[in-house]
C-alpha positions as a LaTeX table, in Angstrom:
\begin{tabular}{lrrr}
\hline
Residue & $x$ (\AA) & $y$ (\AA) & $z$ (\AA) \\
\hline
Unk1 & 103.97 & 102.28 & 108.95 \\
Unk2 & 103.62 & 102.32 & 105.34 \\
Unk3 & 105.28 & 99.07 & 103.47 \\
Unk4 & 105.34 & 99.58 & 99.86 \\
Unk5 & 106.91 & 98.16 & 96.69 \\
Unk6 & 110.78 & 99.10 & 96.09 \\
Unk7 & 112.01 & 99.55 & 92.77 \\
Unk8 & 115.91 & 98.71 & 92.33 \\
Unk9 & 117.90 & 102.07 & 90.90 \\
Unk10 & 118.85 & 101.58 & 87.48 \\
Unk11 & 116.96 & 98.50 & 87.10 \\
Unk12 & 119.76 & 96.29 & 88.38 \\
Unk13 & 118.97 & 93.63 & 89.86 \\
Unk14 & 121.45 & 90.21 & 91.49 \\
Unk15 & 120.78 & 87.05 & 91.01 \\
Unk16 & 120.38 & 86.65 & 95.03 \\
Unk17 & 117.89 & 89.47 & 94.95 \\
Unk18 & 116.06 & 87.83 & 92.58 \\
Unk19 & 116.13 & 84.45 & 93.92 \\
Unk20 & 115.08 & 86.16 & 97.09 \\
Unk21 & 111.61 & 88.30 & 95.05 \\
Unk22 & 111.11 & 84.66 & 93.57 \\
Unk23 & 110.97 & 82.79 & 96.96 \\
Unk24 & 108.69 & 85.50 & 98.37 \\
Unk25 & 106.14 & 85.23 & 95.76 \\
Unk26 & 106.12 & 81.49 & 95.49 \\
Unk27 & 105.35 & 81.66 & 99.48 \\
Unk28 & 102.92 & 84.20 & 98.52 \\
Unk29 & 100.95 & 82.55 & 96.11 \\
Unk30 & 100.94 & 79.50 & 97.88 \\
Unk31 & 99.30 & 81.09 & 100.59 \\
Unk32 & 96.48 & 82.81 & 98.73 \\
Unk33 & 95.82 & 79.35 & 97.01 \\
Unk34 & 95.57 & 78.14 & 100.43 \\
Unk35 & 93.13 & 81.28 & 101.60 \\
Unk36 & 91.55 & 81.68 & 98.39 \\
Unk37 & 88.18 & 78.87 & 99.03 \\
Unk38 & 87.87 & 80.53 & 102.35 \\
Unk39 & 87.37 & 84.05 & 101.71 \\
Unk40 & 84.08 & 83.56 & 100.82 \\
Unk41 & 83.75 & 87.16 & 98.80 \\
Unk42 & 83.78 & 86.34 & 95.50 \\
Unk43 & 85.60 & 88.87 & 94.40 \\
Unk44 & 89.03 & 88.69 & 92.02 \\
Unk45 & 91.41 & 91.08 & 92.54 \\
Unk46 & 93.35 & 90.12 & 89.59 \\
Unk47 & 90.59 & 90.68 & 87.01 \\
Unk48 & 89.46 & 93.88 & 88.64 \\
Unk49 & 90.98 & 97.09 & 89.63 \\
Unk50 & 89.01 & 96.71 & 92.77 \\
Unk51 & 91.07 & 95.26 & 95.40 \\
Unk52 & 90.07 & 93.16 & 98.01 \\
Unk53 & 90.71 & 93.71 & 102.00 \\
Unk54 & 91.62 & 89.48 & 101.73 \\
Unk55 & 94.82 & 90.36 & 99.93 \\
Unk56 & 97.90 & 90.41 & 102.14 \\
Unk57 & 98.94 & 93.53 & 102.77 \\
Unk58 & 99.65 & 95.65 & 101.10 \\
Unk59 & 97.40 & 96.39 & 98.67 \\
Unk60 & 98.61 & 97.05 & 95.78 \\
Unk61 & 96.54 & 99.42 & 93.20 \\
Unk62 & 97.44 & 100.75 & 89.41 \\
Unk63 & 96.72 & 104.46 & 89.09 \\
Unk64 & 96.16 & 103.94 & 85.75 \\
Unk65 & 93.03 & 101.89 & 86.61 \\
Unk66 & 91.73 & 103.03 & 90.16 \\
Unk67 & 89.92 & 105.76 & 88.94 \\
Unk68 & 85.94 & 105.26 & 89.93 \\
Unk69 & 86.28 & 102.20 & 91.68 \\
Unk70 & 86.21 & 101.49 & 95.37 \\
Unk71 & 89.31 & 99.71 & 97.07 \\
Unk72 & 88.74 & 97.86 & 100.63 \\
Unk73 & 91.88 & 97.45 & 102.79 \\
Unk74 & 92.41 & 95.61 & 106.40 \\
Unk75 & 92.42 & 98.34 & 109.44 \\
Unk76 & 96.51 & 98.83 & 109.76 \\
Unk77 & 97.48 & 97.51 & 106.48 \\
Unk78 & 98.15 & 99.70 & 103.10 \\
Unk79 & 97.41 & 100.08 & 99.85 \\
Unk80 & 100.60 & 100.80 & 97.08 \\
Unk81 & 99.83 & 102.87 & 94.52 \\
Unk82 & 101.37 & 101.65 & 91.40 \\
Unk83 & 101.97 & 102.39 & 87.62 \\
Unk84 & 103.55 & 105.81 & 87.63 \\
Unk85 & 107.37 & 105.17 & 87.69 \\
Unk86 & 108.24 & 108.49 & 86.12 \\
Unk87 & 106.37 & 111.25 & 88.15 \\
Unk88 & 105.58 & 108.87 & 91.45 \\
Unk89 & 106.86 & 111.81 & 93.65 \\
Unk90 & 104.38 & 114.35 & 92.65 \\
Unk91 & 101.40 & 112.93 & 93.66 \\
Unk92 & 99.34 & 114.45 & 96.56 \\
Unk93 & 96.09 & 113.85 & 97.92 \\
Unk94 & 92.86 & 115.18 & 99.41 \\
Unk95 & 91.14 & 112.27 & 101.60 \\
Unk96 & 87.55 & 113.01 & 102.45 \\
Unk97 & 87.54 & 111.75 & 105.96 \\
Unk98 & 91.50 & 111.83 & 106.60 \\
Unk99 & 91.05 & 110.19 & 109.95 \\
Unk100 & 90.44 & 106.51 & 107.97 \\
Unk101 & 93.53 & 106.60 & 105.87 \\
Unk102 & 96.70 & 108.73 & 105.49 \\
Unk103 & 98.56 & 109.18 & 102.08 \\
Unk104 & 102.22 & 108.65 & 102.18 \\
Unk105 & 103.89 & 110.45 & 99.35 \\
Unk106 & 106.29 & 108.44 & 97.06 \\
Unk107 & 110.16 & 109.21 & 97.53 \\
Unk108 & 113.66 & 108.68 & 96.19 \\
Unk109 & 116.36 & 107.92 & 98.56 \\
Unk110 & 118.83 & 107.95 & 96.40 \\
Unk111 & 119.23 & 104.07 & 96.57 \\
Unk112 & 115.58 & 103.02 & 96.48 \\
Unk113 & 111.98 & 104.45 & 95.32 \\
Unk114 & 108.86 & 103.97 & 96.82 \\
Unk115 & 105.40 & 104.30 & 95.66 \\
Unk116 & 103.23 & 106.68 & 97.13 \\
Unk117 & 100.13 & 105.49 & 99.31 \\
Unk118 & 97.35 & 104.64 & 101.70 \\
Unk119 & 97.95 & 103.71 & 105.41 \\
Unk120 & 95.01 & 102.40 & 106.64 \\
Unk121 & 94.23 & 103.91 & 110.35 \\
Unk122 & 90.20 & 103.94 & 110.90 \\
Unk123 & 87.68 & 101.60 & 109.80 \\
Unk124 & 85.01 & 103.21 & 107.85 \\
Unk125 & 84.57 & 104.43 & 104.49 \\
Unk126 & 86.01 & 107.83 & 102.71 \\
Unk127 & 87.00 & 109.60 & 99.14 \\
Unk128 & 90.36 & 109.88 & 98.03 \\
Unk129 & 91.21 & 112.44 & 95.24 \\
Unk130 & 95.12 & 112.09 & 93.67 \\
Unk131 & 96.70 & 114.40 & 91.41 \\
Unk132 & 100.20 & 114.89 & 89.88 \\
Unk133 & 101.80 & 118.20 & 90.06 \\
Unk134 & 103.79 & 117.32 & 87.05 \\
Unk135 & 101.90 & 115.08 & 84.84 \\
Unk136 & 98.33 & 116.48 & 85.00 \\
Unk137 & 97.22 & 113.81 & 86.29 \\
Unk138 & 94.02 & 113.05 & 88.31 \\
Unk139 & 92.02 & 110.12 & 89.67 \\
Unk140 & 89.17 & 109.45 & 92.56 \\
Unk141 & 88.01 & 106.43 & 94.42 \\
Unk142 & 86.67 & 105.61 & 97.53 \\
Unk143 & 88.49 & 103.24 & 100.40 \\
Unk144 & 87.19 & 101.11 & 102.84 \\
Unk145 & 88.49 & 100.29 & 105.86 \\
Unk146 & 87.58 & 96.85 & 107.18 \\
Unk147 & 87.99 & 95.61 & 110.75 \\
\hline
\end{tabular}
C-alpha cells in the first residue's frame, strides 16, 4: 500500500496536528542520526536528488529535481513524488519493467491530497517516464529496487 505525504486543505493546520508532525520528525531524525554511521553507503540524500534505499520509507523525491537521476527504494516501501502541489493529479506514468514498481496517481479526497507515486513490488532495476496532462510537464529516471 502506498503511504505518502498529506497536505492539510486550505493550509490549516492545529496546534495538536502540529505538535503531532513535530514529534514525528524529532523521532525521525533521531533515528537516522542513530542509523546514519551504519549505512555504510556514503551517499546523502539531502544534498542529492538521488535518494537512498536507507531512508525510511517512504521515499520522498522532488519532481522538480528527479529528472536523470536514479532513485533506489527498499522492496515494499515507496517513493513520494513531491513538488507539484498545483497539477499533482495529472501525472501518469510509463514504467519500463512495471512488474518492479507501480505508480499510484495523486488524488483529492476532498479533505486530504496525496502525492502521486512509486510502490515498490520487485527487486530489480527499471525506467520510469512521468508526464503532466496539464502542465507539460515531463521527467525520467530509473528506480531500483533493493532487497
Amino acid at each position: 500500500m502506498f503511504v505518502g505525504r498529506v497536505r492539510a486543505r486550505g493550509g490549516a493546520v492545529t496546534a495538536a496536528t502540529a505538535g503531532a508532525v513535530a514529534g514525528l520528525a524529532l523521532v525521525a531524525s533521531a533515528a537516522l542520526v542513530g542509523c546514519s554511521g551504519s549505512s555504510g553507503s556514503g551517499t546523502d540524500a539531502s544534498s542529492s536528488p538521488t535518494a537512498s534505499a536507507g531512508q525510511l520509507p517512504p521515499v520522498i523525491v522532488d519532481l522538480g529535481d528527479v529528472d536523470g537521476t536514479t532513485v533506489e527504494v527498499a522492496l515494499g516501501n515507496s517513493i513520494d513524488l513531491t513538488g507539484d502541489d498545483e497539477h499533482f493529479t495529472a501525472w501518469s506514468a510509463e514504467i519500463a519493467d512495471p512488474s518492479i514498481v507501480e505508480f499510484v496517481p495523486g488524488s483529492d479526497d476532498g479533505s486530504a491530497q496525496f502525492n502521486p507515486g512509486l510502490t515498490a513490488t520487485a527487486a530489480g532495476e527499471t525506467e520510469v517516464s512521468l508526464s503532466n496532462a496539464e502542465s507539460g510537464d515531463e521527467v525520467a529516471f530509473t528506480v531500483v529496487v533493493t532487497e
